[in-house]
Each structure stands twice: as structure tokens, then as C-alpha cells.
């Protein structure tokens, strides 16, 4: 495939003839999809972590019997 002289994907170095804008530049659709999946997974993990923190904060403020039992059980 040495006949291809156009721009190449900056991620996988494959042919990418279309400029995808200032954010992606020359990135092929497959790599953009990969990046977006990775970003979505990161956001998902961040959401889960935030939810966990909120939940522990909630339990910390709320003197529920279950928490007191666990705290005094050791
Ligand atoms: Zn690519």
C-alpha cells in the first residue's frame, strides 16, 4: 500500500484522508471510536467512584444502626 500519499492516522498510522477537526486531526474513524469507548469507560468509572463517595458520605452523616454495629463490632 505504498501508493497512498495522503495524510495518515496519527494513532494507528493507517490512511486517513479526512481531517476530523482540531480535536481529532487526522484520526481514522476506528481510532476515534476506540478513543470514545475508552473515554466513556473512564467516565463510567469516575461516575461509579463518585457514587461510592457520595454513598459513604451519606452513611457517615447518617448514624444508621447498621453502620454503628459495624463500627463497634471490632
Ligand atoms: Zn487509526
PDB file of C-alpha atoms and ligand atoms in Angstrom:
ATOM      1  CA  UNK A   1       0.000   0.000   0.000  1.00  0.00           C
ATOM      2  CA  UNK A   2       2.811   2.399  -0.804  1.00  0.00           C
ATOM      3  CA  UNK A   3       0.625   4.180  -3.335  1.00  0.00           C
ATOM      4  CA  UNK A   4      -1.208   6.046  -0.588  1.00  0.00           C
ATOM      5  CA  UNK A   5       0.263   9.507  -0.262  1.00  0.00           C
ATOM      6  CA  UNK A   6      -2.424  11.208   1.771  1.00  0.00           C
ATOM      7  CA  UNK A   7      -2.384  12.017   5.440  1.00  0.00           C
ATOM      8  CA  UNK A   8      -2.163   9.179   7.907  1.00  0.00           C
ATOM      9  CA  UNK A   9      -3.994   8.482  11.129  1.00  0.00           C
ATOM     10  CA  UNK A  10      -1.854   9.824  13.927  1.00  0.00           C
ATOM     11  CA  UNK A  11      -2.961   6.994  16.157  1.00  0.00           C
ATOM     12  CA  UNK A  12      -2.585   3.833  14.074  1.00  0.00           C
ATOM     13  CA  UNK A  13      -0.676   5.328  11.130  1.00  0.00           C
ATOM     14  CA  UNK A  14      -3.260   3.994   8.715  1.00  0.00           C
ATOM     15  CA  UNK A  15      -4.592   6.029   5.816  1.00  0.00           C
ATOM     16  CA  UNK A  16      -6.858   8.829   6.937  1.00  0.00           C
ATOM     17  CA  UNK A  17      -7.684  11.245   4.158  1.00  0.00           C
ATOM     18  CA  UNK A  18     -10.250  13.265   6.069  1.00  0.00           C
ATOM     19  CA  UNK A  19      -9.376  15.998   8.555  1.00  0.00           C
ATOM     20  CA  UNK A  20     -11.623  15.412  11.579  1.00  0.00           C
ATOM     21  CA  UNK A  21     -11.245  18.857  13.083  1.00  0.00           C
ATOM     22  CA  UNK A  22      -8.885  20.441  15.583  1.00  0.00           C
ATOM     23  CA  UNK A  23      -9.640  17.862  18.255  1.00  0.00           C
ATOM     24  CA  UNK A  24      -9.003  14.697  16.280  1.00  0.00           C
ATOM     25  CA  UNK A  25      -6.920  15.973  13.391  1.00  0.00           C
ATOM     26  CA  UNK A  26      -6.108  13.033  11.150  1.00  0.00           C
ATOM     27  CA  UNK A  27      -7.547  10.148  13.101  1.00  0.00           C
ATOM     28  CA  UNK A  28      -9.381   7.350  11.357  1.00  0.00           C
ATOM     29  CA  UNK A  29     -12.955   6.521  12.345  1.00  0.00           C
ATOM     30  CA  UNK A  30     -11.887   3.271  14.018  1.00  0.00           C
ATOM     31  CA  UNK A  31      -9.418   5.063  16.283  1.00  0.00           C
ATOM     32  CA  UNK A  32     -11.926   7.788  17.123  1.00  0.00           C
ATOM     33  CA  UNK A  33     -14.440   5.118  18.106  1.00  0.00           C
ATOM     34  CA  UNK A  34     -11.773   3.403  20.210  1.00  0.00           C
ATOM     35  CA  UNK A  35     -10.924   6.673  21.938  1.00  0.00           C
ATOM     36  CA  UNK A  36     -14.568   7.439  22.578  1.00  0.00           C
ATOM     37  CA  UNK A  37     -15.135   3.983  24.058  1.00  0.00           C
ATOM     38  CA  UNK A  38     -12.121   4.465  26.306  1.00  0.00           C
ATOM     39  CA  UNK A  39     -13.355   7.908  27.353  1.00  0.00           C
ATOM     40  CA  UNK A  40     -16.814   6.510  28.061  1.00  0.00           C
ATOM     41  CA  UNK A  41     -15.292   3.740  30.174  1.00  0.00           C
ATOM     42  CA  UNK A  42     -13.244   6.302  32.113  1.00  0.00           C
ATOM     43  CA  UNK A  43     -16.296   8.486  32.678  1.00  0.00           C
ATOM     44  CA  UNK A  44     -18.210   5.441  33.816  1.00  0.00           C
ATOM     45  CA  UNK A  45     -15.506   4.541  36.323  1.00  0.00           C
ATOM     46  CA  UNK A  46     -15.437   8.136  37.555  1.00  0.00           C
ATOM     47  CA  UNK A  47     -19.213   8.084  37.998  1.00  0.00           C
ATOM     48  CA  UNK A  48     -19.040   4.849  39.937  1.00  0.00           C
ATOM     49  CA  UNK A  49     -16.327   6.268  42.192  1.00  0.00           C
ATOM     50  CA  UNK A  50     -18.317   9.465  42.788  1.00  0.00           C
ATOM     51  CA  UNK A  51     -21.390   7.447  43.625  1.00  0.00           C
ATOM     52  CA  UNK A  52     -19.383   5.377  46.092  1.00  0.00           C
ATOM     53  CA  UNK A  53     -18.007   8.514  47.723  1.00  0.00           C
ATOM     54  CA  UNK A  54     -21.484  10.013  47.946  1.00  0.00           C
ATOM     55  CA  UNK A  55     -22.793   6.816  49.477  1.00  0.00           C
ATOM     56  CA  UNK A  56     -20.065   6.672  52.133  1.00  0.00           C
ATOM     57  CA  UNK A  57     -20.593  10.361  52.879  1.00  0.00           C
ATOM     58  CA  UNK A  58     -24.290   9.649  53.263  1.00  0.00           C
ATOM     59  CA  UNK A  59     -23.611   6.762  55.624  1.00  0.00           C
ATOM     60  CA  UNK A  60     -21.078   8.838  57.538  1.00  0.00           C
ATOM     61  CA  UNK A  61     -23.602  11.592  58.219  1.00  0.00           C
ATOM     62  CA  UNK A  62     -26.429   9.208  58.804  1.00  0.00           C
ATOM     63  CA  UNK A  63     -25.945   7.349  62.081  1.00  0.00           C
ATOM     64  CA  UNK A  64     -27.713   4.264  60.893  1.00  0.00           C
ATOM     65  CA  UNK A  65     -27.744   1.169  63.135  1.00  0.00           C
ATOM     66  CA  UNK A  66     -26.004  -0.951  60.502  1.00  0.00           C
ATOM     67  CA  UNK A  67     -23.007   1.379  60.381  1.00  0.00           C
ATOM     68  CA  UNK A  68     -22.794   1.682  64.193  1.00  0.00           C
ATOM     69  CA  UNK A  69     -22.921  -2.078  64.511  1.00  0.00           C
ATOM     70  CA  UNK A  70     -20.069  -2.485  62.051  1.00  0.00           C
ATOM     71  CA  UNK A  71     -18.047   0.277  63.737  1.00  0.00           C
ATOM     72  CA  UNK A  72     -18.446  -1.116  67.259  1.00  0.00           C
ATOM     73  CA  UNK A  73     -18.156  -4.737  66.197  1.00  0.00           C
ATOM     74  CA  UNK A  74     -14.331  -4.738  66.233  1.00  0.00           C
TER      75      UNK A  74
HETATM   76 ZN1  LIG B   1      -6.362   4.978  13.155  1.00  0.00          ZN
END
